mmCIF file with all atom_site columns, C-alpha atoms in Angstrom:
data_model
loop_
_atom_site.group_PDB
_atom_site.id
_atom_site.type_symbol
_atom_site.label_atom_id
_atom_site.label_alt_id
_atom_site.label_comp_id
_atom_site.label_asym_id
_atom_site.label_entity_id
_atom_site.label_seq_id
_atom_site.pdbx_PDB_ins_code
_atom_site.Cartn_x
_atom_site.Cartn_y
_atom_site.Cartn_z
_atom_site.occupancy
_atom_site.B_iso_or_equiv
_atom_site.pdbx_formal_charge
_atom_site.auth_seq_id
_atom_site.auth_comp_id
_atom_site.auth_asym_id
_atom_site.auth_atom_id
_atom_site.pdbx_PDB_model_num
ATOM 1   C CA . GLN W 1 1   ? -242.815 67.317 266.552 1.00 0.00 ? 160 GLN W CA 1
ATOM 2   C CA . VAL W 1 2   ? -241.887 63.664 266.350 1.00 0.00 ? 161 VAL W CA 1
ATOM 3   C CA . GLN W 1 3   ? -244.543 61.389 267.822 1.00 0.00 ? 162 GLN W CA 1
ATOM 4   C CA . LEU W 1 4   ? -244.603 57.622 268.102 1.00 0.00 ? 163 LEU W CA 1
ATOM 5   C CA . VAL W 1 5   ? -247.718 56.044 269.585 1.00 0.00 ? 164 VAL W CA 1
ATOM 6   C CA . GLU W 1 6   ? -247.816 52.316 270.262 1.00 0.00 ? 165 GLU W CA 1
ATOM 7   C CA . SER W 1 7   ? -250.970 50.267 270.718 1.00 0.00 ? 166 SER W CA 1
ATOM 8   C CA . GLY W 1 8   ? -252.090 46.665 270.849 1.00 0.00 ? 167 GLY W CA 1
ATOM 9   C CA . GLY W 1 9   ? -250.603 45.533 274.129 1.00 0.00 ? 168 GLY W CA 1
ATOM 10  C CA . ASP W 1 10  ? -252.749 43.159 276.151 1.00 0.00 ? 169 ASP W CA 1
ATOM 11  C CA . LEU W 1 11  ? -252.869 40.138 278.455 1.00 0.00 ? 170 LEU W CA 1
ATOM 12  C CA . VAL W 1 12  ? -252.420 36.963 276.422 1.00 0.00 ? 171 VAL W CA 1
ATOM 13  C CA . LYS W 1 13  ? -251.987 33.295 277.311 1.00 0.00 ? 172 LYS W CA 1
ATOM 14  C CA . PRO W 1 14  ? -248.736 31.441 276.626 1.00 0.00 ? 173 PRO W CA 1
ATOM 15  C CA . GLY W 1 15  ? -248.679 30.261 273.039 1.00 0.00 ? 174 GLY W CA 1
ATOM 16  C CA . GLY W 1 16  ? -250.982 33.059 271.968 1.00 0.00 ? 175 GLY W CA 1
ATOM 17  C CA . SER W 1 17  ? -250.514 35.839 269.438 1.00 0.00 ? 176 SER W CA 1
ATOM 18  C CA . LEU W 1 18  ? -250.652 39.612 269.472 1.00 0.00 ? 177 LEU W CA 1
ATOM 19  C CA . ARG W 1 19  ? -250.069 42.388 266.954 1.00 0.00 ? 178 ARG W CA 1
ATOM 20  C CA . LEU W 1 20  ? -248.558 45.660 268.064 1.00 0.00 ? 179 LEU W CA 1
ATOM 21  C CA . SER W 1 21  ? -248.861 48.860 266.070 1.00 0.00 ? 180 SER W CA 1
ATOM 22  C CA . CYS W 1 22  ? -246.928 52.108 266.149 1.00 0.00 ? 181 CYS W CA 1
ATOM 23  C CA . ALA W 1 23  ? -248.353 55.255 264.554 1.00 0.00 ? 182 ALA W CA 1
ATOM 24  C CA . ALA W 1 24  ? -245.709 57.787 263.551 1.00 0.00 ? 183 ALA W CA 1
ATOM 25  C CA . SER W 1 25  ? -246.123 61.485 262.896 1.00 0.00 ? 184 SER W CA 1
ATOM 26  C CA . GLY W 1 26  ? -244.074 64.661 262.699 1.00 0.00 ? 185 GLY W CA 1
ATOM 27  C CA . PHE W 1 27  ? -241.342 63.282 260.448 1.00 0.00 ? 186 PHE W CA 1
ATOM 28  C CA . ALA W 1 28  ? -240.844 61.574 257.080 1.00 0.00 ? 187 ALA W CA 1
ATOM 29  C CA . PHE W 1 29  ? -241.533 58.040 258.317 1.00 0.00 ? 188 PHE W CA 1
ATOM 30  C CA . SER W 1 30  ? -240.613 56.373 255.025 1.00 0.00 ? 189 SER W CA 1
ATOM 31  C CA . GLU W 1 31  ? -237.030 57.664 255.288 1.00 0.00 ? 190 GLU W CA 1
ATOM 32  C CA . TYR W 1 32  ? -236.143 56.107 258.642 1.00 0.00 ? 191 TYR W CA 1
ATOM 33  C CA . TYR W 1 33  ? -235.160 52.735 260.007 1.00 0.00 ? 192 TYR W CA 1
ATOM 34  C CA . MET W 1 34  ? -237.516 51.761 262.817 1.00 0.00 ? 193 MET W CA 1
ATOM 35  C CA . TYR W 1 35  ? -236.977 49.566 265.856 1.00 0.00 ? 194 TYR W CA 1
ATOM 36  C CA . TRP W 1 36  ? -238.920 47.597 268.427 1.00 0.00 ? 195 TRP W CA 1
ATOM 37  C CA . ILE W 1 37  ? -237.269 47.565 271.842 1.00 0.00 ? 196 ILE W CA 1
ATOM 38  C CA . ARG W 1 38  ? -238.699 45.974 274.957 1.00 0.00 ? 197 ARG W CA 1
ATOM 39  C CA . GLN W 1 39  ? -238.264 46.256 278.698 1.00 0.00 ? 198 GLN W CA 1
ATOM 40  C CA . ALA W 1 40  ? -239.359 43.498 281.056 1.00 0.00 ? 199 ALA W CA 1
ATOM 41  C CA . PRO W 1 41  ? -240.747 44.669 284.421 1.00 0.00 ? 200 PRO W CA 1
ATOM 42  C CA . GLY W 1 42  ? -237.913 46.022 286.527 1.00 0.00 ? 201 GLY W CA 1
ATOM 43  C CA . LYS W 1 43  ? -235.348 45.062 283.899 1.00 0.00 ? 202 LYS W CA 1
ATOM 44  C CA . GLY W 1 44  ? -233.197 46.749 281.284 1.00 0.00 ? 203 GLY W CA 1
ATOM 45  C CA . LEU W 1 45  ? -233.725 47.495 277.617 1.00 0.00 ? 204 LEU W CA 1
ATOM 46  C CA . GLU W 1 46  ? -233.557 44.763 274.998 1.00 0.00 ? 205 GLU W CA 1
ATOM 47  C CA . TRP W 1 47  ? -233.466 45.350 271.262 1.00 0.00 ? 206 TRP W CA 1
ATOM 48  C CA . VAL W 1 48  ? -236.059 43.119 269.569 1.00 0.00 ? 207 VAL W CA 1
ATOM 49  C CA . SER W 1 49  ? -236.123 43.895 265.863 1.00 0.00 ? 208 SER W CA 1
ATOM 50  C CA . TYR W 1 50  ? -235.532 46.536 263.235 1.00 0.00 ? 209 TYR W CA 1
ATOM 51  C CA . ILE W 1 51  ? -236.697 47.227 259.716 1.00 0.00 ? 210 ILE W CA 1
ATOM 52  C CA . SER W 1 52  ? -235.076 49.419 257.098 1.00 0.00 ? 211 SER W CA 1
ATOM 53  C CA . SER W 1 53  ? -236.821 52.427 255.606 1.00 0.00 ? 212 SER W CA 1
ATOM 54  C CA . SER W 1 54  ? -238.001 50.484 252.558 1.00 0.00 ? 213 SER W CA 1
ATOM 55  C CA . GLY W 1 55  ? -238.721 47.305 254.500 1.00 0.00 ? 214 GLY W CA 1
ATOM 56  C CA . THR W 1 56  ? -236.197 45.253 252.580 1.00 0.00 ? 215 THR W CA 1
ATOM 57  C CA . THR W 1 57  ? -233.756 44.726 255.485 1.00 0.00 ? 216 THR W CA 1
ATOM 58  C CA . ILE W 1 58  ? -234.997 43.141 258.686 1.00 0.00 ? 217 ILE W CA 1
ATOM 59  C CA . TYR W 1 59  ? -233.185 41.809 261.730 1.00 0.00 ? 218 TYR W CA 1
ATOM 60  C CA . TYR W 1 60  ? -234.408 40.000 264.852 1.00 0.00 ? 219 TYR W CA 1
ATOM 61  C CA . ALA W 1 61  ? -232.876 39.285 268.218 1.00 0.00 ? 220 ALA W CA 1
ATOM 62  C CA . ASP W 1 62  ? -232.201 35.592 268.715 1.00 0.00 ? 221 ASP W CA 1
ATOM 63  C CA . SER W 1 63  ? -234.757 35.525 271.520 1.00 0.00 ? 222 SER W CA 1
ATOM 64  C CA . VAL W 1 64  ? -237.646 36.273 269.125 1.00 0.00 ? 223 VAL W CA 1
ATOM 65  C CA . LYS W 1 65  ? -236.401 34.942 265.797 1.00 0.00 ? 224 LYS W CA 1
ATOM 66  C CA . GLY W 1 66  ? -238.955 32.677 264.143 1.00 0.00 ? 225 GLY W CA 1
ATOM 67  C CA . ARG W 1 67  ? -241.779 33.907 266.399 1.00 0.00 ? 226 ARG W CA 1
ATOM 68  C CA . PHE W 1 68  ? -241.995 37.663 265.761 1.00 0.00 ? 227 PHE W CA 1
ATOM 69  C CA . THR W 1 69  ? -242.435 39.478 262.456 1.00 0.00 ? 228 THR W CA 1
ATOM 70  C CA . ILE W 1 70  ? -241.786 43.166 261.951 1.00 0.00 ? 229 ILE W CA 1
ATOM 71  C CA . SER W 1 71  ? -243.387 45.089 259.106 1.00 0.00 ? 230 SER W CA 1
ATOM 72  C CA . ARG W 1 72  ? -244.261 48.615 258.085 1.00 0.00 ? 231 ARG W CA 1
ATOM 73  C CA . ASP W 1 73  ? -246.716 50.485 255.907 1.00 0.00 ? 232 ASP W CA 1
ATOM 74  C CA . ASN W 1 74  ? -245.102 53.692 254.744 1.00 0.00 ? 233 ASN W CA 1
ATOM 75  C CA . ALA W 1 75  ? -248.351 54.895 253.186 1.00 0.00 ? 234 ALA W CA 1
ATOM 76  C CA . LYS W 1 76  ? -249.962 54.728 256.628 1.00 0.00 ? 235 LYS W CA 1
ATOM 77  C CA . ASN W 1 77  ? -246.885 55.905 258.593 1.00 0.00 ? 236 ASN W CA 1
ATOM 78  C CA . SER W 1 78  ? -247.168 52.771 260.674 1.00 0.00 ? 237 SER W CA 1
ATOM 79  C CA . LEU W 1 79  ? -244.893 50.103 262.123 1.00 0.00 ? 238 LEU W CA 1
ATOM 80  C CA . TYR W 1 80  ? -246.082 46.673 263.248 1.00 0.00 ? 239 TYR W CA 1
ATOM 81  C CA . LEU W 1 81  ? -244.879 43.725 265.286 1.00 0.00 ? 240 LEU W CA 1
ATOM 82  C CA . GLN W 1 82  ? -246.698 40.418 264.895 1.00 0.00 ? 241 GLN W CA 1
ATOM 83  C CA . MET W 1 83  ? -245.897 38.256 267.904 1.00 0.00 ? 242 MET W CA 1
ATOM 84  C CA . ASN W 1 84  ? -246.697 34.534 267.802 1.00 0.00 ? 243 ASN W CA 1
ATOM 85  C CA . SER W 1 85  ? -246.001 31.637 270.170 1.00 0.00 ? 244 SER W CA 1
ATOM 86  C CA . LEU W 1 86  ? -245.737 34.071 273.048 1.00 0.00 ? 245 LEU W CA 1
ATOM 87  C CA . ARG W 1 87  ? -243.910 33.028 276.200 1.00 0.00 ? 246 ARG W CA 1
ATOM 88  C CA . ALA W 1 88  ? -243.908 34.311 279.759 1.00 0.00 ? 247 ALA W CA 1
ATOM 89  C CA . GLU W 1 89  ? -240.485 35.818 279.148 1.00 0.00 ? 248 GLU W CA 1
ATOM 90  C CA . ASP W 1 90  ? -241.947 38.027 276.415 1.00 0.00 ? 249 ASP W CA 1
ATOM 91  C CA . THR W 1 91  ? -243.796 39.990 279.099 1.00 0.00 ? 250 THR W CA 1
ATOM 92  C CA . ALA W 1 92  ? -242.557 43.560 278.759 1.00 0.00 ? 251 ALA W CA 1
ATOM 93  C CA . VAL W 1 93  ? -243.303 47.102 277.720 1.00 0.00 ? 252 VAL W CA 1
ATOM 94  C CA . TYR W 1 94  ? -242.698 47.291 273.996 1.00 0.00 ? 253 TYR W CA 1
ATOM 95  C CA . TYR W 1 95  ? -241.391 50.553 272.569 1.00 0.00 ? 254 TYR W CA 1
ATOM 96  C CA . CYS W 1 96  ? -241.149 51.578 268.956 1.00 0.00 ? 255 CYS W CA 1
ATOM 97  C CA . ALA W 1 97  ? -238.241 53.875 268.210 1.00 0.00 ? 256 ALA W CA 1
ATOM 98  C CA . ARG W 1 98  ? -236.690 55.778 265.346 1.00 0.00 ? 257 ARG W CA 1
ATOM 99  C CA . LEU W 1 99  ? -233.108 55.550 264.126 1.00 0.00 ? 258 LEU W CA 1
ATOM 100 C CA . TYR W 1 100 ? -231.461 58.825 263.124 1.00 0.00 ? 259 TYR W CA 1
ATOM 101 C CA . SER W 1 101 ? -227.707 58.548 263.654 1.00 0.00 ? 260 SER W CA 1
ATOM 102 C CA . THR W 1 102 ? -228.750 56.853 266.867 1.00 0.00 ? 261 THR W CA 1
ATOM 103 C CA . ILE W 1 103 ? -232.020 55.613 268.306 1.00 0.00 ? 262 ILE W CA 1
ATOM 104 C CA . ASP W 1 104 ? -233.344 59.069 269.079 1.00 0.00 ? 263 ASP W CA 1
ATOM 105 C CA . TYR W 1 105 ? -237.127 59.117 269.599 1.00 0.00 ? 264 TYR W CA 1
ATOM 106 C CA . TRP W 1 106 ? -239.167 56.528 271.491 1.00 0.00 ? 265 TRP W CA 1
ATOM 107 C CA . GLY W 1 107 ? -242.874 56.024 271.903 1.00 0.00 ? 266 GLY W CA 1
ATOM 108 C CA . GLN W 1 108 ? -244.491 55.778 275.328 1.00 0.00 ? 267 GLN W CA 1
ATOM 109 C CA . GLY W 1 109 ? -244.665 51.984 275.100 1.00 0.00 ? 268 GLY W CA 1
ATOM 110 C CA . THR W 1 110 ? -247.396 49.356 275.227 1.00 0.00 ? 269 THR W CA 1
ATOM 111 C CA . LEU W 1 111 ? -247.530 46.581 277.831 1.00 0.00 ? 270 LEU W CA 1
ATOM 112 C CA . VAL W 1 112 ? -247.653 42.953 276.784 1.00 0.00 ? 271 VAL W CA 1
ATOM 113 C CA . THR W 1 113 ? -248.355 40.450 279.538 1.00 0.00 ? 272 THR W CA 1
ATOM 114 C CA . VAL W 1 114 ? -248.085 36.738 278.820 1.00 0.00 ? 273 VAL W CA 1
ATOM 115 C CA . SER W 1 115 ? -249.697 34.722 281.574 1.00 0.00 ? 274 SER W CA 1
ATOM 116 C CA . SER W 1 116 ? -252.196 31.940 282.040 1.00 0.00 ? 275 SER W CA 1
ATOM 117 C CA . GLN Q 2 1   ? -226.616 39.529 272.208 1.00 0.00 ? 259 GLN Q CA 1
ATOM 118 C CA . SER Q 2 2   ? -224.828 40.258 275.512 1.00 0.00 ? 260 SER Q CA 1
ATOM 119 C CA . ALA Q 2 3   ? -225.453 43.567 277.210 1.00 0.00 ? 261 ALA Q CA 1
ATOM 120 C CA . LEU Q 2 4   ? -222.910 46.254 277.969 1.00 0.00 ? 262 LEU Q CA 1
ATOM 121 C CA . THR Q 2 5   ? -221.842 46.391 281.626 1.00 0.00 ? 263 THR Q CA 1
ATOM 122 C CA . GLN Q 2 6   ? -222.842 49.315 283.837 1.00 0.00 ? 264 GLN Q CA 1
ATOM 123 C CA . PRO Q 2 7   ? -222.716 49.713 287.627 1.00 0.00 ? 265 PRO Q CA 1
ATOM 124 C CA . ALA Q 2 8   ? -226.085 48.926 289.187 1.00 0.00 ? 266 ALA Q CA 1
ATOM 125 C CA . SER Q 2 9   ? -226.190 52.169 291.127 1.00 0.00 ? 267 SER Q CA 1
ATOM 126 C CA . VAL Q 2 10  ? -224.386 55.461 291.566 1.00 0.00 ? 268 VAL Q CA 1
ATOM 127 C CA . SER Q 2 11  ? -225.255 58.182 294.037 1.00 0.00 ? 269 SER Q CA 1
ATOM 128 C CA . GLY Q 2 12  ? -224.203 61.716 294.811 1.00 0.00 ? 270 GLY Q CA 1
ATOM 129 C CA . SER Q 2 13  ? -225.247 64.825 296.654 1.00 0.00 ? 271 SER Q CA 1
ATOM 130 C CA . PRO Q 2 14  ? -226.770 67.859 294.968 1.00 0.00 ? 272 PRO Q CA 1
ATOM 131 C CA . GLY Q 2 15  ? -224.107 69.890 293.212 1.00 0.00 ? 273 GLY Q CA 1
ATOM 132 C CA . GLN Q 2 16  ? -221.632 67.026 293.020 1.00 0.00 ? 274 GLN Q CA 1
ATOM 133 C CA . SER Q 2 17  ? -220.443 65.261 289.878 1.00 0.00 ? 275 SER Q CA 1
ATOM 134 C CA . ILE Q 2 18  ? -220.951 61.589 289.201 1.00 0.00 ? 276 ILE Q CA 1
ATOM 135 C CA . THR Q 2 19  ? -219.682 59.309 286.454 1.00 0.00 ? 277 THR Q CA 1
ATOM 136 C CA . ILE Q 2 20  ? -221.334 56.186 285.065 1.00 0.00 ? 278 ILE Q CA 1
ATOM 137 C CA . SER Q 2 21  ? -219.233 53.689 283.151 1.00 0.00 ? 279 SER Q CA 1
ATOM 138 C CA . CYS Q 2 22  ? -220.318 51.466 280.276 1.00 0.00 ? 280 CYS Q CA 1
ATOM 139 C CA . THR Q 2 23  ? -218.011 48.607 279.348 1.00 0.00 ? 281 THR Q CA 1
ATOM 140 C CA . GLY Q 2 24  ? -218.280 46.623 276.147 1.00 0.00 ? 282 GLY Q CA 1
ATOM 141 C CA . THR Q 2 25  ? -215.890 45.025 273.716 1.00 0.00 ? 283 THR Q CA 1
ATOM 142 C CA . SER Q 2 26  ? -213.926 45.916 270.633 1.00 0.00 ? 284 SER Q CA 1
ATOM 143 C CA . SER Q 2 27  ? -216.963 44.783 268.628 1.00 0.00 ? 285 SER Q CA 1
ATOM 144 C CA . ASP Q 2 28  ? -219.170 47.545 269.992 1.00 0.00 ? 286 ASP Q CA 1
ATOM 145 C CA . VAL Q 2 29  ? -218.011 50.337 272.317 1.00 0.00 ? 287 VAL Q CA 1
ATOM 146 C CA . GLY Q 2 30  ? -214.360 50.050 271.379 1.00 0.00 ? 288 GLY Q CA 1
ATOM 147 C CA . GLY Q 2 31  ? -214.986 49.669 267.681 1.00 0.00 ? 289 GLY Q CA 1
ATOM 148 C CA . TYR Q 2 32  ? -217.257 52.618 266.959 1.00 0.00 ? 290 TYR Q CA 1
ATOM 149 C CA . ASN Q 2 33  ? -217.843 56.157 268.184 1.00 0.00 ? 291 ASN Q CA 1
ATOM 150 C CA . TYR Q 2 34  ? -221.569 55.431 268.271 1.00 0.00 ? 292 TYR Q CA 1
ATOM 151 C CA . VAL Q 2 35  ? -222.257 55.343 271.997 1.00 0.00 ? 293 VAL Q CA 1
ATOM 152 C CA . SER Q 2 36  ? -225.467 56.905 273.258 1.00 0.00 ? 294 SER Q CA 1
ATOM 153 C CA . TRP Q 2 37  ? -226.880 57.513 276.715 1.00 0.00 ? 295 TRP Q CA 1
ATOM 154 C CA . TYR Q 2 38  ? -230.543 57.491 277.741 1.00 0.00 ? 296 TYR Q CA 1
ATOM 155 C CA . GLN Q 2 39  ? -232.291 58.765 280.846 1.00 0.00 ? 297 GLN Q CA 1
ATOM 156 C CA . GLN Q 2 40  ? -235.421 56.969 282.006 1.00 0.00 ? 298 GLN Q CA 1
ATOM 157 C CA . HIS Q 2 41  ? -237.689 58.168 284.782 1.00 0.00 ? 299 HIS Q CA 1
ATOM 158 C CA . PRO Q 2 42  ? -240.076 55.612 286.335 1.00 0.00 ? 300 PRO Q CA 1
ATOM 159 C CA . GLY Q 2 43  ? -242.931 54.742 284.029 1.00 0.00 ? 301 GLY Q CA 1
ATOM 160 C CA . LYS Q 2 44  ? -241.572 56.887 281.217 1.00 0.00 ? 302 LYS Q CA 1
ATOM 161 C CA . ALA Q 2 45  ? -239.903 56.197 277.898 1.00 0.00 ? 303 ALA Q CA 1
ATOM 162 C CA . PRO Q 2 46  ? -236.132 56.576 277.606 1.00 0.00 ? 304 PRO Q CA 1
ATOM 163 C CA . LYS Q 2 47  ? -234.895 60.014 276.597 1.00 0.00 ? 305 LYS Q CA 1
ATOM 164 C CA . LEU Q 2 48  ? -231.756 60.505 274.519 1.00 0.00 ? 306 LEU Q CA 1
ATOM 165 C CA . MET Q 2 49  ? -229.147 62.491 276.487 1.00 0.00 ? 307 MET Q CA 1
ATOM 166 C CA . LEU Q 2 50  ? -225.939 61.958 274.486 1.00 0.00 ? 308 LEU Q CA 1
ATOM 167 C CA . TYR Q 2 51  ? -225.066 60.400 271.141 1.00 0.00 ? 309 TYR Q CA 1
ATOM 168 C CA . ASP Q 2 52  ? -221.878 59.736 269.175 1.00 0.00 ? 310 ASP Q CA 1
ATOM 169 C CA . VAL Q 2 53  ? -220.072 59.561 272.553 1.00 0.00 ? 311 VAL Q CA 1
ATOM 170 C CA . THR Q 2 54  ? -220.033 63.303 273.253 1.00 0.00 ? 312 THR Q CA 1
ATOM 171 C CA . SER Q 2 55  ? -222.835 65.032 271.327 1.00 0.00 ? 313 SER Q CA 1
ATOM 172 C CA . ARG Q 2 56  ? -225.897 66.452 273.092 1.00 0.00 ? 314 ARG Q CA 1
ATOM 173 C CA . PRO Q 2 57  ? -229.294 66.707 271.402 1.00 0.00 ? 315 PRO Q CA 1
ATOM 174 C CA . SER Q 2 58  ? -230.914 70.097 271.416 1.00 0.00 ? 316 SER Q CA 1
ATOM 175 C CA . GLY Q 2 59  ? -232.430 70.881 274.802 1.00 0.00 ? 317 GLY Q CA 1
ATOM 176 C CA . VAL Q 2 60  ? -230.221 68.598 276.883 1.00 0.00 ? 318 VAL Q CA 1
ATOM 177 C CA . SER Q 2 61  ? -228.319 70.366 279.636 1.00 0.00 ? 319 SER Q CA 1
ATOM 178 C CA . ASN Q 2 62  ? -224.571 70.835 279.235 1.00 0.00 ? 320 ASN Q CA 1
ATOM 179 C CA . ARG Q 2 63  ? -224.234 69.305 282.701 1.00 0.00 ? 321 ARG Q CA 1
ATOM 180 C CA . PHE Q 2 64  ? -224.292 65.987 280.827 1.00 0.00 ? 322 PHE Q CA 1
ATOM 181 C CA . SER Q 2 65  ? -221.055 65.018 279.093 1.00 0.00 ? 323 SER Q CA 1
ATOM 182 C CA . GLY Q 2 66  ? -219.559 61.886 277.635 1.00 0.00 ? 324 GLY Q CA 1
ATOM 183 C CA . SER Q 2 67  ? -216.208 60.303 276.902 1.00 0.00 ? 325 SER Q CA 1
ATOM 184 C CA . LYS Q 2 68  ? -214.724 57.033 275.764 1.00 0.00 ? 326 LYS Q CA 1
ATOM 185 C CA . SER Q 2 69  ? -211.476 55.192 276.312 1.00 0.00 ? 327 SER Q CA 1
ATOM 186 C CA . GLY Q 2 70  ? -210.912 51.833 274.728 1.00 0.00 ? 328 GLY Q CA 1
ATOM 187 C CA . ASN Q 2 71  ? -213.894 49.568 275.367 1.00 0.00 ? 329 ASN Q CA 1
ATOM 188 C CA . THR Q 2 72  ? -215.366 51.782 278.105 1.00 0.00 ? 330 THR Q CA 1
ATOM 189 C CA . ALA Q 2 73  ? -217.585 54.806 277.665 1.00 0.00 ? 331 ALA Q CA 1
ATOM 190 C CA . SER Q 2 74  ? -218.576 57.162 280.459 1.00 0.00 ? 332 SER Q CA 1
ATOM 191 C CA . LEU Q 2 75  ? -221.367 59.591 281.229 1.00 0.00 ? 333 LEU Q CA 1
ATOM 192 C CA . THR Q 2 76  ? -220.634 62.414 283.652 1.00 0.00 ? 334 THR Q CA 1
ATOM 193 C CA . ILE Q 2 77  ? -223.369 64.455 285.276 1.00 0.00 ? 335 ILE Q CA 1
ATOM 194 C CA . SER Q 2 78  ? -222.020 67.617 286.862 1.00 0.00 ? 336 SER Q CA 1
ATOM 195 C CA . GLY Q 2 79  ? -223.874 69.861 289.279 1.00 0.00 ? 337 GLY Q CA 1
ATOM 196 C CA . LEU Q 2 80  ? -226.174 66.986 290.208 1.00 0.00 ? 338 LEU Q CA 1
ATOM 197 C CA . GLN Q 2 81  ? -229.814 67.995 290.642 1.00 0.00 ? 339 GLN Q CA 1
ATOM 198 C CA . ALA Q 2 82  ? -232.824 66.228 292.133 1.00 0.00 ? 340 ALA Q CA 1
ATOM 199 C CA . GLU Q 2 83  ? -234.371 65.904 288.673 1.00 0.00 ? 341 GLU Q CA 1
ATOM 200 C CA . ASP Q 2 84  ? -231.375 63.848 287.527 1.00 0.00 ? 342 ASP Q CA 1
ATOM 201 C CA . GLU Q 2 85  ? -232.506 60.951 289.709 1.00 0.00 ? 343 GLU Q CA 1
ATOM 202 C CA . ALA Q 2 86  ? -233.417 58.271 287.180 1.00 0.00 ? 344 ALA Q CA 1
ATOM 203 C CA . ASP Q 2 87  ? -232.162 55.151 285.446 1.00 0.00 ? 345 ASP Q CA 1
ATOM 204 C CA . TYR Q 2 88  ? -229.478 55.635 282.812 1.00 0.00 ? 346 TYR Q CA 1
ATOM 205 C CA . TYR Q 2 89  ? -228.706 53.270 279.950 1.00 0.00 ? 347 TYR Q CA 1
ATOM 206 C CA . CYS Q 2 90  ? -225.834 53.312 277.515 1.00 0.00 ? 348 CYS Q CA 1
ATOM 207 C CA . SER Q 2 91  ? -226.137 51.946 274.013 1.00 0.00 ? 349 SER Q CA 1
ATOM 208 C CA . SER Q 2 92  ? -223.604 51.137 271.331 1.00 0.00 ? 350 SER Q CA 1
ATOM 209 C CA . TYR Q 2 93  ? -223.699 50.252 267.682 1.00 0.00 ? 351 TYR Q CA 1
ATOM 210 C CA . ARG Q 2 94  ? -222.501 46.696 267.196 1.00 0.00 ? 352 ARG Q CA 1
ATOM 211 C CA . SER Q 2 95  ? -222.942 45.807 263.523 1.00 0.00 ? 353 SER Q CA 1
ATOM 212 C CA . SER Q 2 96  ? -225.491 45.738 260.692 1.00 0.00 ? 354 SER Q CA 1
ATOM 213 C CA . SER Q 2 97  ? -227.692 48.381 262.360 1.00 0.00 ? 355 SER Q CA 1
ATOM 214 C CA . VAL Q 2 98  ? -227.835 46.270 265.528 1.00 0.00 ? 356 VAL Q CA 1
ATOM 215 C CA . TYR Q 2 99  ? -227.533 48.215 268.765 1.00 0.00 ? 357 TYR Q CA 1
ATOM 216 C CA . VAL Q 2 100 ? -226.786 46.786 272.191 1.00 0.00 ? 358 VAL Q CA 1
ATOM 217 C CA . PHE Q 2 101 ? -227.869 48.337 275.467 1.00 0.00 ? 359 PHE Q CA 1
ATOM 218 C CA . GLY Q 2 102 ? -226.209 48.540 278.832 1.00 0.00 ? 360 GLY Q CA 1
ATOM 219 C CA . THR Q 2 103 ? -227.490 46.857 281.967 1.00 0.00 ? 361 THR Q CA 1
ATOM 220 C CA . GLY Q 2 104 ? -228.657 50.175 283.385 1.00 0.00 ? 362 GLY Q CA 1
ATOM 221 C CA . THR Q 2 105 ? -227.583 52.351 286.319 1.00 0.00 ? 363 THR Q CA 1
ATOM 222 C CA . LYS Q 2 106 ? -229.866 53.805 288.967 1.00 0.00 ? 364 LYS Q CA 1
ATOM 223 C CA . VAL Q 2 107 ? -228.756 57.304 289.906 1.00 0.00 ? 365 VAL Q CA 1
ATOM 224 C CA . THR Q 2 108 ? -229.763 58.459 293.364 1.00 0.00 ? 366 THR Q CA 1
ATOM 225 C CA . VAL Q 2 109 ? -229.495 62.056 294.498 1.00 0.00 ? 367 VAL Q CA 1
ATOM 226 C CA . LEU Q 2 110 ? -228.829 61.984 298.237 1.00 0.00 ? 368 LEU Q CA 1
#
């Protein structure tokens, strides 16, 4: 069955960096677009970034453009999100998710807390 | 990227039907039949309940149904059950593989 397992969330100071990972299994990872979506505490869902199956097409939300970098390693069935210059407003649970006609499967999420 | 508009809360008694609206623009909801609905229980990841406006993934109860008119999509839950109490989010394709989410609706079973 499809499984997405995020890791790397932590408490980090403003201005700091963090790298999130998402390990995929149960499907042909290299054939799917993948997304990072976040949810601030008590708030709604916000699309952060996506990467095409080959990695050649990448988009970012305006709120993270220039600070976050999405990447993938199809040989390792893994998705990454490098987050730099972190701000308090980046505090959220970060989910990786798969696109198949729609965003269908989500991981359980990893919590990123930005605080001094 | 502005969010789609949903009511903050909707409630109903067991067995009743409720409807949640999701209002966007002609650039998202009104422009594509790519509206999805997600159910999220506290502390859990969102679960896909409907996609392409009216389609249900395997395993999702037929008590969940969807529709769309103009720039507004709707999710109807019939025969409301205690387990349906959760947050619900709509989502729509906007452009270039970008999806926008709704503001979220808390469903309470009275």
